[in-house]
XYZ file of C-alpha atoms in Angstrom:
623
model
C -26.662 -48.305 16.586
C -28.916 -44.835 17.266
C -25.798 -43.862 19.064
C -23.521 -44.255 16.389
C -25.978 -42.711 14.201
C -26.031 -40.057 16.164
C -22.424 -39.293 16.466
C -21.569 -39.363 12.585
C -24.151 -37.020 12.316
C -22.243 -34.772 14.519
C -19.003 -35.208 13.111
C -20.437 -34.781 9.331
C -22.000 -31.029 11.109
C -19.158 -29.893 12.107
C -16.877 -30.812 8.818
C -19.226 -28.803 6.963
C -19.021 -25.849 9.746
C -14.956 -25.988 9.259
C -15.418 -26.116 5.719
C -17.678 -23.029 5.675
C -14.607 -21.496 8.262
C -12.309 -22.127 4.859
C -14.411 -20.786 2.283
C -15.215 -17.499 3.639
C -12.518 -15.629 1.564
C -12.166 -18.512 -1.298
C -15.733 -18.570 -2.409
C -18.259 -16.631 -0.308
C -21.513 -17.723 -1.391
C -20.372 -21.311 -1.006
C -19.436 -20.494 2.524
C -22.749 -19.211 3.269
C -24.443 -22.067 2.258
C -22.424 -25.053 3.766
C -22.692 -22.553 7.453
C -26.456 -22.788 6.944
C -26.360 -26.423 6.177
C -23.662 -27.472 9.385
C -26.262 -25.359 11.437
C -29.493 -27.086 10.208
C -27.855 -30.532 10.773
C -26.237 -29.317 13.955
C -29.584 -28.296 15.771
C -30.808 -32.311 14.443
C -28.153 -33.520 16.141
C -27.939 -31.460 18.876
C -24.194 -30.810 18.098
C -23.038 -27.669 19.798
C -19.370 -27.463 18.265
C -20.613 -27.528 15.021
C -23.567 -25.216 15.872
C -20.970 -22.659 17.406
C -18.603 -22.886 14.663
C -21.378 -22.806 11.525
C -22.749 -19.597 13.620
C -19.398 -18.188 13.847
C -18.556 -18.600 10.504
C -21.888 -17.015 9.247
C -21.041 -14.793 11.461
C -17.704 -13.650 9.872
C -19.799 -13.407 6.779
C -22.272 -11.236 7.979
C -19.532 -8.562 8.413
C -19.651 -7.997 4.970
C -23.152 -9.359 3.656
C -25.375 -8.058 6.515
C -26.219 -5.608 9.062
C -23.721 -5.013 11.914
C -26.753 -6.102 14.335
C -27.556 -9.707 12.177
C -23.303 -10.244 12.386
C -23.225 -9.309 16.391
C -26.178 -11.725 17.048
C -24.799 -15.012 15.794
C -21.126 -14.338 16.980
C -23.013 -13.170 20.451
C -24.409 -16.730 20.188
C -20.941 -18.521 18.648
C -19.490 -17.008 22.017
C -21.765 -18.484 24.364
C -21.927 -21.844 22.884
C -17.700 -21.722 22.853
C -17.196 -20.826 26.130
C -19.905 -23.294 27.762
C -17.768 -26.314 25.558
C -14.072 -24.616 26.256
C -13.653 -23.995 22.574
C -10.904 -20.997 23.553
C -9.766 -20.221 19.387
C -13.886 -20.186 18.966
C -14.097 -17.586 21.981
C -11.323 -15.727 20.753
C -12.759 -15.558 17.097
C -16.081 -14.646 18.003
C -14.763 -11.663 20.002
C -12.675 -10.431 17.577
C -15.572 -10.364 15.010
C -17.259 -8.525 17.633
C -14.810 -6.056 17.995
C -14.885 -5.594 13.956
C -18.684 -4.878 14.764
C -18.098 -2.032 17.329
C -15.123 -0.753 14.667
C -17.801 -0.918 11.708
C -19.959 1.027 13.818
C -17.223 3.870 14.394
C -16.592 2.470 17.817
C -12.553 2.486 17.398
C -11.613 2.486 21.680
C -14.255 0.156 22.691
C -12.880 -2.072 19.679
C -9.430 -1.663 20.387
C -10.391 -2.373 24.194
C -11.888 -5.914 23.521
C -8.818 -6.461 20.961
C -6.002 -5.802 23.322
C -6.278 -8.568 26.330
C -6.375 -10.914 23.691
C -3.221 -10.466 21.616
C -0.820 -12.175 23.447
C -2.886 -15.337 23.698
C -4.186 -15.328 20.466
C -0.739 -15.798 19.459
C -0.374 -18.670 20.829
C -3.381 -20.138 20.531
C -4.860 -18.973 16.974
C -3.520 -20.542 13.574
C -2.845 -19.436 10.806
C -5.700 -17.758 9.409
C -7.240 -17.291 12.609
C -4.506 -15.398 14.167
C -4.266 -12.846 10.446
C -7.260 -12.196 11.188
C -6.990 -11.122 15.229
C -3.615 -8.928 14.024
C -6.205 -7.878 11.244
C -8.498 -6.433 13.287
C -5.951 -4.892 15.655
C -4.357 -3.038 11.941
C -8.102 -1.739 11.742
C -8.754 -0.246 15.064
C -4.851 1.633 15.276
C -5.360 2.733 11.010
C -8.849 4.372 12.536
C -6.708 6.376 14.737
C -4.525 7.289 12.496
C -1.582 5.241 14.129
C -0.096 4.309 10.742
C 3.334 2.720 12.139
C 1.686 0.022 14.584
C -1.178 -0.522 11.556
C 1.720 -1.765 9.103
C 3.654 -3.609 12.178
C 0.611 -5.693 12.625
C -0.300 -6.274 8.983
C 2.793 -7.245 7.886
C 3.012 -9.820 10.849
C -0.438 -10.885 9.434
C 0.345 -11.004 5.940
C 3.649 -12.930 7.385
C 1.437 -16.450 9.222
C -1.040 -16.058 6.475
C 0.277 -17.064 2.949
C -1.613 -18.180 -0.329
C -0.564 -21.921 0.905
C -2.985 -22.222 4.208
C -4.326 -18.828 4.624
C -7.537 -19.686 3.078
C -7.596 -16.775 1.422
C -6.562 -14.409 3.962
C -3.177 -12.749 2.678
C -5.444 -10.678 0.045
C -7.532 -9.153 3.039
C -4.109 -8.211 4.278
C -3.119 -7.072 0.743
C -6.359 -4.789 0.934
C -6.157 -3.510 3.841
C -2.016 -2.485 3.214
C -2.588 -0.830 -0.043
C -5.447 1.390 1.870
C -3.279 2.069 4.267
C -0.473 3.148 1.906
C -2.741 5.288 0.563
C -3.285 6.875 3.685
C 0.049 8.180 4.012
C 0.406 8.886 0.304
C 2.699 6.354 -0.650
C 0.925 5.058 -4.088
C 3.474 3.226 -6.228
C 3.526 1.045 -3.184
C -0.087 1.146 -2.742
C -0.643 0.353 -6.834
C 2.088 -2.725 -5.935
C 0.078 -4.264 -3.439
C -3.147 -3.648 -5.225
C -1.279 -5.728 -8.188
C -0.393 -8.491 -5.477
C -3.727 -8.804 -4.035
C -6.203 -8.734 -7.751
C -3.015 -11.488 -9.194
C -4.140 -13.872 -6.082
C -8.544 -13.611 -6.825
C -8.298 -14.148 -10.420
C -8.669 -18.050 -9.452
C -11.012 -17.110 -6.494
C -14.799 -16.323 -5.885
C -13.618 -13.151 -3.974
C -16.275 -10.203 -5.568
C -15.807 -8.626 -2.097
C -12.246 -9.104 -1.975
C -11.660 -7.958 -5.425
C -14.187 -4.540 -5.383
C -12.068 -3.467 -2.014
C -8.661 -3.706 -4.224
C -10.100 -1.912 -6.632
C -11.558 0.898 -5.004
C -8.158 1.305 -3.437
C -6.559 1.684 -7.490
C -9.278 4.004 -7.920
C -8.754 6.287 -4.543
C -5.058 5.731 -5.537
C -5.103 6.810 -9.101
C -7.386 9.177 -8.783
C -4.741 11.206 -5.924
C -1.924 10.730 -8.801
C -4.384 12.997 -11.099
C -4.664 9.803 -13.527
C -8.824 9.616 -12.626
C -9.028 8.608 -16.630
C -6.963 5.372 -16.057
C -10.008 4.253 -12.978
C -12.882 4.624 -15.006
C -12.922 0.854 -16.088
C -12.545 -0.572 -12.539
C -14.604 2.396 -11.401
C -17.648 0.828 -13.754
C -16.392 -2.816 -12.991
C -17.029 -2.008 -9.223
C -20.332 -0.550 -10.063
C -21.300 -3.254 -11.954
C -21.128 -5.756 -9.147
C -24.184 -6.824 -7.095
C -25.005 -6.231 -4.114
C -25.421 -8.775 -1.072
C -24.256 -12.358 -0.563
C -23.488 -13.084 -4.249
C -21.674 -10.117 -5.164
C -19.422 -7.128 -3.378
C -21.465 -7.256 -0.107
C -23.814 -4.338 1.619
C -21.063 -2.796 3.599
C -18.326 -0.019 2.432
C -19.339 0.638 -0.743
C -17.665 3.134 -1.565
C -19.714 4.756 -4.114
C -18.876 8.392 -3.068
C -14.854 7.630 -3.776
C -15.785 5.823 -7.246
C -17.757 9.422 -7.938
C -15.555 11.650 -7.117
C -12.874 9.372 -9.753
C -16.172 9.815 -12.254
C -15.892 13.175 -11.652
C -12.582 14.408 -12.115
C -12.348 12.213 -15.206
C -15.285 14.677 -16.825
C -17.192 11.192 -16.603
C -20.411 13.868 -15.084
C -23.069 11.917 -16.077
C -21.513 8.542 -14.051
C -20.217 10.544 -11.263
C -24.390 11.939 -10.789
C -25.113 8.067 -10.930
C -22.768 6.982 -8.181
C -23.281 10.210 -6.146
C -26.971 8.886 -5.626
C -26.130 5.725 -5.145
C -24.288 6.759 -2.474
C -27.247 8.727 -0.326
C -29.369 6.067 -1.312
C -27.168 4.167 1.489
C -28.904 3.019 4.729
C -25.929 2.815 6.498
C -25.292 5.651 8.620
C -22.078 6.380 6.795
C -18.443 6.658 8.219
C -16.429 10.196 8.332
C -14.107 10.142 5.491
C -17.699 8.289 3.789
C -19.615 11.851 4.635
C -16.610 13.928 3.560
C -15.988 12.252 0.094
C -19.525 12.562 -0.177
C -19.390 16.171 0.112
C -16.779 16.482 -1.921
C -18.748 14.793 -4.776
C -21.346 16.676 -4.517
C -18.985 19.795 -4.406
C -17.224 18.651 -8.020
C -20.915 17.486 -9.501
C -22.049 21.030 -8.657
C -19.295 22.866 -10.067
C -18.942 20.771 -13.448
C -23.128 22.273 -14.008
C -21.499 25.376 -13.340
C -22.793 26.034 -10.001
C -19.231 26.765 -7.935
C -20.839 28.127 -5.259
C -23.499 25.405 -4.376
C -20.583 23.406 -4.404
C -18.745 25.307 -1.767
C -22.053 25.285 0.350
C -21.746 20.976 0.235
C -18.478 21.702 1.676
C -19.341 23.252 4.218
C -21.584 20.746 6.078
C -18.583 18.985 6.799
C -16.066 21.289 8.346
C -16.794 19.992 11.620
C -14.922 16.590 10.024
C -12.173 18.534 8.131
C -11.359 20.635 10.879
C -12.190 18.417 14.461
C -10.155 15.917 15.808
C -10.905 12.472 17.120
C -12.232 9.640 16.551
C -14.970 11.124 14.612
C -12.850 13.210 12.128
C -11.647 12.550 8.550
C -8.362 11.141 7.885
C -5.400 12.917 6.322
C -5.319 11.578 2.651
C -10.052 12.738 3.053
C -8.951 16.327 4.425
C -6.663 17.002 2.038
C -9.238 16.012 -0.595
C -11.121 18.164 0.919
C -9.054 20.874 0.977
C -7.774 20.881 -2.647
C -11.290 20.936 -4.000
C -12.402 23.874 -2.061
C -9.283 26.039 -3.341
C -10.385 24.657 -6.937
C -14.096 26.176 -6.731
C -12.627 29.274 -4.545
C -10.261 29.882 -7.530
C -13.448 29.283 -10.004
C -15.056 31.816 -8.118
C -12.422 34.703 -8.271
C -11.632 34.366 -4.510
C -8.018 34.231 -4.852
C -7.018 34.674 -1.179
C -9.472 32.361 0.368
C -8.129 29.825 -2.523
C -4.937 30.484 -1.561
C -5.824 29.819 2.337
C -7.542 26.416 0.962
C -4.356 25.532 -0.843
C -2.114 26.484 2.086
C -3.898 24.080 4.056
C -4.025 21.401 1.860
C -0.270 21.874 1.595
C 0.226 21.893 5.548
C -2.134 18.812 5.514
C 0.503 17.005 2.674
C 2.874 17.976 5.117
C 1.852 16.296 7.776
C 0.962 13.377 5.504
C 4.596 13.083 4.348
C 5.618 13.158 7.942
C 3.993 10.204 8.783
C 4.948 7.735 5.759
C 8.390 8.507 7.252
C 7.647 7.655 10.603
C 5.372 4.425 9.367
C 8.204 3.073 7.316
C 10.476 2.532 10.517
C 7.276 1.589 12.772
C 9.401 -1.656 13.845
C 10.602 0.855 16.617
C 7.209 1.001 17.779
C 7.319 -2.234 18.638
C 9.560 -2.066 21.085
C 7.220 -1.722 23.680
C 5.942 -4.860 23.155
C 9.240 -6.778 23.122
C 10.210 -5.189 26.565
C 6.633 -6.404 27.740
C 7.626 -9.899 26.515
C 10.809 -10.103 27.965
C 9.335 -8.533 31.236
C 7.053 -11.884 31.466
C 9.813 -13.632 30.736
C 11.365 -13.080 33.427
C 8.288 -12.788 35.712
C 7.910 -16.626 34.598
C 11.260 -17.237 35.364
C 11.760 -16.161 38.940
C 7.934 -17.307 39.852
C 8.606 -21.220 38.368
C 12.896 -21.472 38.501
C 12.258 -24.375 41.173
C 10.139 -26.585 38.790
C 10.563 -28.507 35.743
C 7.440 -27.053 34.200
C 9.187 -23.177 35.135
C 12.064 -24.531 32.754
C 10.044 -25.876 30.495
C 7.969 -22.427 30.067
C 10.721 -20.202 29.871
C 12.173 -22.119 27.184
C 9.276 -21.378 25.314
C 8.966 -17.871 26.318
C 12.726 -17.407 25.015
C 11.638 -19.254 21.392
C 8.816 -16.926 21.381
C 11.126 -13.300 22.141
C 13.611 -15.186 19.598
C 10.908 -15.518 16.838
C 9.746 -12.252 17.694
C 13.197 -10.214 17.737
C 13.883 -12.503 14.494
C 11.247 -10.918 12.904
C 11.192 -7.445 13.977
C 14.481 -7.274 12.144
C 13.181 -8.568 9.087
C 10.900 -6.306 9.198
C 13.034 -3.478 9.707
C 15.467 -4.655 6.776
C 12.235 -4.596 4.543
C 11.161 -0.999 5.686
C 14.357 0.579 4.849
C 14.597 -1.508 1.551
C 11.480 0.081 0.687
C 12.326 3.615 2.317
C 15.820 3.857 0.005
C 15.111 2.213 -3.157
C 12.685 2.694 -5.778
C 10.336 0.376 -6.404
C 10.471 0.340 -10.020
C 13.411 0.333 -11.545
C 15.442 -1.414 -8.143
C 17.708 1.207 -7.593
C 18.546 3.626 -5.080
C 16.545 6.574 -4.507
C 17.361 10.320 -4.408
C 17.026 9.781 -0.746
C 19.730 6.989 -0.302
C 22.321 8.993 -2.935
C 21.866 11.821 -1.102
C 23.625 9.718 1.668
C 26.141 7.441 -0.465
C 27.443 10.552 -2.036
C 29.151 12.761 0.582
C 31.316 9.734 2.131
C 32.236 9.100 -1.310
C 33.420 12.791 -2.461
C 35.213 12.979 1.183
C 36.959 9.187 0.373
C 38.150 10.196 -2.831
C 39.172 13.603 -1.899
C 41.545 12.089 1.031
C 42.578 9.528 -1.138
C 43.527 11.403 -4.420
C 41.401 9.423 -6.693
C 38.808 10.954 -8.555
C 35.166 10.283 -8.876
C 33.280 11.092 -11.771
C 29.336 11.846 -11.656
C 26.799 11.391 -13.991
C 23.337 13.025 -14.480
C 21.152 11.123 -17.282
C 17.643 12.126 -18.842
C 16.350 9.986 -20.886
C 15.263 11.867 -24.190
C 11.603 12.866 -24.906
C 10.478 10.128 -22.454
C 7.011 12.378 -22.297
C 6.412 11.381 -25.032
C 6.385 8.014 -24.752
C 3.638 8.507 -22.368
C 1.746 10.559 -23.850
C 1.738 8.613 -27.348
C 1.734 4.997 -25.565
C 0.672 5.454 -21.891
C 1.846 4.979 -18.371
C 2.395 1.536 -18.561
C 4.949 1.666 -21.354
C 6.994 4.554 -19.483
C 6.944 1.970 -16.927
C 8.428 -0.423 -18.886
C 11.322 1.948 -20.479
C 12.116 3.217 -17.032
C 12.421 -0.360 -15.631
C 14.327 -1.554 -18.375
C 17.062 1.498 -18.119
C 17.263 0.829 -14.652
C 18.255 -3.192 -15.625
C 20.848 -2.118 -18.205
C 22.372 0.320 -15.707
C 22.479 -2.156 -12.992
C 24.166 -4.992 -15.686
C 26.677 -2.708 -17.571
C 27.831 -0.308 -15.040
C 30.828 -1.721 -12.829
C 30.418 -3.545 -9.282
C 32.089 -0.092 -7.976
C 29.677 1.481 -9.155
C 26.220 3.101 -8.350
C 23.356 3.871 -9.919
C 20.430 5.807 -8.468
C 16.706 7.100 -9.548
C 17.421 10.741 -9.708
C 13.599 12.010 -10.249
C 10.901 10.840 -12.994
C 12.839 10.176 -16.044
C 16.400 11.110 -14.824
C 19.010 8.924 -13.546
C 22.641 9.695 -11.722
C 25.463 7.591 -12.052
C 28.729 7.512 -9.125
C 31.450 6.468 -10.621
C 34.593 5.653 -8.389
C 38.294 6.084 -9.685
C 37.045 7.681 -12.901
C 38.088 10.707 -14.239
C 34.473 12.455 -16.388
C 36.157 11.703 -19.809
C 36.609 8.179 -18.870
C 32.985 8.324 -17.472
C 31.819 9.821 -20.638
C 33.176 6.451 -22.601
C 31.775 4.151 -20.480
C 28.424 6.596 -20.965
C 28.615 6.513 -24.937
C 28.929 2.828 -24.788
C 25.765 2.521 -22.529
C 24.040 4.775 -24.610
C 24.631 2.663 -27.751
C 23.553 0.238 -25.896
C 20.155 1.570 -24.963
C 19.580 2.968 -28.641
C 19.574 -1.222 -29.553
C 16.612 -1.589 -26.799
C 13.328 -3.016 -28.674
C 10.108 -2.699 -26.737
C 6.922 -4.145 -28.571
C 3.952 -2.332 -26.998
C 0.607 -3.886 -27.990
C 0.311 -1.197 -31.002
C 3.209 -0.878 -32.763
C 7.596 -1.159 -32.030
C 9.216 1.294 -29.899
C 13.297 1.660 -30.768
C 16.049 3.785 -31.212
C 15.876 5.037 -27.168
C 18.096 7.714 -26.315
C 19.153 9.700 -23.684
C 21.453 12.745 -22.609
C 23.763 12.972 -19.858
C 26.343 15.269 -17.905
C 29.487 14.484 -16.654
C 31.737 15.766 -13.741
C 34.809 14.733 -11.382
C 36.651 15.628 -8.372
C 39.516 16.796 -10.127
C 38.154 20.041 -11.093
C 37.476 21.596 -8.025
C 34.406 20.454 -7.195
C 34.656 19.354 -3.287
C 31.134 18.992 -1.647
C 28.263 17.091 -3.264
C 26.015 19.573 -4.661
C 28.800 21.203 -6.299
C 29.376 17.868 -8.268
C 25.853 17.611 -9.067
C 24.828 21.038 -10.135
C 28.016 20.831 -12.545
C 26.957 17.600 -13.898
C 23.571 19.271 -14.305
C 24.773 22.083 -16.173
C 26.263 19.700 -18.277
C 23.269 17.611 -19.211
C 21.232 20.857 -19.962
C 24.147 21.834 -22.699
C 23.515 18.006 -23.827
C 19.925 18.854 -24.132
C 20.631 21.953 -26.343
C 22.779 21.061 -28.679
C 20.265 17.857 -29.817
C 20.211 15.332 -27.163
C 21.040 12.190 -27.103
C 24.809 12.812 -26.570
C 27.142 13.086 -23.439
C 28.978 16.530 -22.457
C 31.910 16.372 -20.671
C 33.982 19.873 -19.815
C 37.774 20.189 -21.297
C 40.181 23.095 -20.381
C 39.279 25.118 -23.563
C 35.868 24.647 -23.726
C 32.757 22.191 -22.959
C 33.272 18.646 -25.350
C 30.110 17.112 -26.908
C 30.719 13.008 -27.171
C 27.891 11.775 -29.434
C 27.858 7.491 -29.212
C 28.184 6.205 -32.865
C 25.366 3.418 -32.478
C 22.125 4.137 -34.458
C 19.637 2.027 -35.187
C 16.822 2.134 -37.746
C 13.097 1.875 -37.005
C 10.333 -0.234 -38.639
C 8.126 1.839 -40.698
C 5.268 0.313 -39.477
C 6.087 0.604 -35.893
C 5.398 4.038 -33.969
C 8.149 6.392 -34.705
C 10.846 5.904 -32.640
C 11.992 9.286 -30.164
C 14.753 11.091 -31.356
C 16.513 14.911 -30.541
């Protein structure tokens, strides 16, 4: 009977130590305290699986909610107690959260050393979860390094094993951690996106630590896309959250990004709160950490008038801006820097050491822009890794041809290398979705006409047919902005895109030009046809109704240019700088119309539609 006693004691230990596992990213606190709980009862009982996994899981916490040196002792401790039970998936775990101590304490190679051995096998051995978080940690350690293209390989084959089903949580780490990375390389529509993705999936969870990360990243992002206003409420809704096991955590706070958003909103006052916060951190902090600190300070010092303290705060970090290594700031943190310190030079009357600042910052975007390019084909960096897979492949298969268990083995090798080419070419279908279309409106981008159009002009020219294109602006659409706000420009430039994409022909193709303008290829169409089909859309788009949460917006218009083949026009750029001629003229003679050019002289086509507004509604934009 004492023995039976005994051994649901055990089992009731380590349920709660599995549980805790779960919770860790669904409801933190809760997590906490069933860890401390499965431990308590797991010393009573002397049960060492649930005493390894309770520690491992408070662990895991600790990364977040404690000092690096609390978190290393109890996964030091989960380690042991694993490998003296064979527990492999608790050995594995406990080593990667090790390795996320050495890469919280700015330890990227000794990290990434302790990571690599245990890829492969994690792979196979991990679940779900478990294994997100081993390719996780593995995004961490190559993002430190700046390795951008094998970060997103290995956080989009986490956010791939770990969905909202049985991730427990873990697909909004992953949504974190890709939105900071996007921001990295500059690419912040995308960032904003997964941001979106990430905040949608914690409204139901107890994720304070989950959430202030995604929103930090909207404020780093919005603040780069000179829209600093638009942060201030998450920037106070971060600051607003406690500290420690009940709230955002003690580690990567953050505070110096959320002031230098205060900052360049004219928010001073808040910006002088969260700069102190921010030395009043124990933490030794990070590099980009110091240099966003500086840069704080830099922007508080100028906005009391005092340009040239602020230049003396930027200089105690050159040595980051300017190094290289481990210990130096990343791109998207120089650049900050850089832009700042031509602002105060400027302020100052330096105008050729501004100028040298703003070069800089410029080489620095540069380099930037290179590397979104390179990060949004990284699949090719992969390659490596399937030649190492098929090399063991076929290690396996000459060392074990003579047995059934060789057989047996290589077929699983070969479903593994199938699974793995399968989804390297997802992955590359996905990358150059994303690298030719835009992500708002769903059509091509400037990039992916500028490589539809030539083979089309050379088609038609061969084939004696002509093809017409189109340049469209839509009309005052600053305005909208500026009376309504971003998100209702979204919504007009989304919804043009969707009446383009369900009015225009299946021969056709429609592409977003730049901002608010739009270009239209139009195949066996001479430009006065074109300009029909244009008139028609355009009456179309004057019926548009948006309700916005003050007010009616109506009576849309826009102005285009159209141009063909047929008059002369035989290379691409030709065809478009005619077309764009032709939408200036539609501009100055009163917008919302569509010029096309006859022999005589150019033809104004104005669509007949109007439409009437609600006097109570905003007033509607017209030429």
């Amino acid at each position: 009977m004492a023995r039976t006693r005994a051994s649901d004691a055990a089992s009731a230990a380590l349920r709660k130590a599995r549980r805790a596992w779960r919770l860790l990213l669904v409801d933190a606190p809760e997590a906490l305290a069933q860890a401390e709980s499965a431990l308590h009862a797991a010393q009573h009982s002397d049960d060492r699986g649930a005493q390894a996994w309770a520690l491992l899981a408070r662990g895991v916490h600790g990364l977040h909610y404690a000092t690096p040196a609390e978190a290393e002792q109890d996964l030091r401790q989960a380690l042991a107690l694993c490998g003296g039970l064979g527990e492999r998936a608790g050995e594995l775990l406990a080593t990667v959260g090790l390795a996320r101590v050495a890469l919280r304490e700015g330890q990227v190679e000794r990290a990434l050393a302790m990571l690599r051995p245990l890829r492969d096998e994690g792979l196979a051995v991990l679940r779900r979860d478990q294994r997100g978080m081993m390719l996780n940690a593995i995004a961490g350690c190559h993002s430190a390094q700046g390795d951008s293209e094998r970060a997103f390989a290995y956080l989009y084959e986490a956010l791939r094993g770990s969905g909202p089903a049985r991730g427990n949580g873990f697909d909004i780490v992953v949504y974190c951690n890709l939105s900071h990375e996007l921001v990295q390389i500059g690419d912040h529509d995308e960032a904003l996106a997964q941001v979106e993705r990430g905040l949608e999936r914690c409204r139901d969870l107890r994720t304070p630590r989950l959430r202030s990360v995604l929103l930090i990243n909207r404020v780093i992002c919005l603040t780069e896309l000179e829209r600093a206003d638009e942060a201030l409420a998450s920037v106070r809704e971060v600051a607003a959250m406690p500290l420690g096991a009940r709230g955002r955590g003690a580690a990567m706070l953050h505070f110096e990004a959320m002031a230098v958003a205060a900052l360049r909103a004219g928010a001073t006052t808040l910006g002088a709160e969260l700069l102190e916060r921010a030395r009043a951190q124990e933490a030794a902090p990070l590099a980009d950490e110091r240099v966003e600190l500086a840069v704080a300070q830099a922007l508080l010092a100028r906005a009391r008038g005092d340009a040239v303290g602020g230049l003396d705060a930027l200089r105690t970090v050159v040595e980051l801006v300017d190094g290289a290594g481990d210990d130096s700031a990343s791109l998207r943190v120089r650049c900050l820097h850089a832009r700042v310190a031509s602002e105060l030079r400027e302020t100052l009357g330096e105008p050729l050491a501004a100028l040298h600042d703003m070069r800089r910052w410029q080489r620095l975007n540069a380099l930037r822009a290179r590397l979104a390019s390179r990060a949004r084909y990284q699949a090719a960096a992969l390659q490596t890794e399937l030649l190492e897979l098929r090399h063991r492949l076929e290690e396996n298969d000459a060392r074990r041809r003579a047995t059934e268990r060789a057989r047996a083995e290589l077929a699983a090798a070969n479903a593994q290398l199938s699974q793995r080419m399968a989804q390297i070419e997802s992955l590359q279908a996905a990358l150059r979705e994303q690298a030719t279309h835009d992500a708002l409106t769903g059509l091509g981008n400037r990039r992916l006409l500028g490589d539809a159009l030539p083979p089309l002009v050379a088609l038609a020219l061969r084939e004696r047919w002509p093809l017409a294109v189109a340049l469209i602006d839509l009309d005052h659409f600053k305005a909208v902005n500026d009376a309504h706000g971003h998100d209702a420009g979204d919504r007009v430039l989304a919804a043009f895109g969707r009446l383009l994409g369900e009015r225009l022909r299946a021969s056709d193709k429609a592409f977003r030009y730049g901002g608010e303008e739009f270009c239209v290829l139009l195949p066996h169409t001479h430009a006065a046809d074109a300009a029909v089909m244009l008139e028609e859309l355009l009456a179309q788009w004057r019926s548009q109704v948006f309700a916005l949460d003050v007010g009616t917006l109506r009576a849309l218009t826009f102005s285009a240019g159209v141009a063909d083949t047929g008059e002369g026009q035989r290379v691409p750029t030709a065809l478009l700088k005619a077309a764009d001629a032709r939408l200036l003229a539609a501009k100055r003679v009163g917008r919302a119309c569509v010029v096309v050019r006859t022999p005589a002289a150019p033809t104004v086509t104005v669509a007949a539609a109007t439409a009437a507004t609600e006097p109570a509604a905003p007033s509607a934009l017209r030429p």
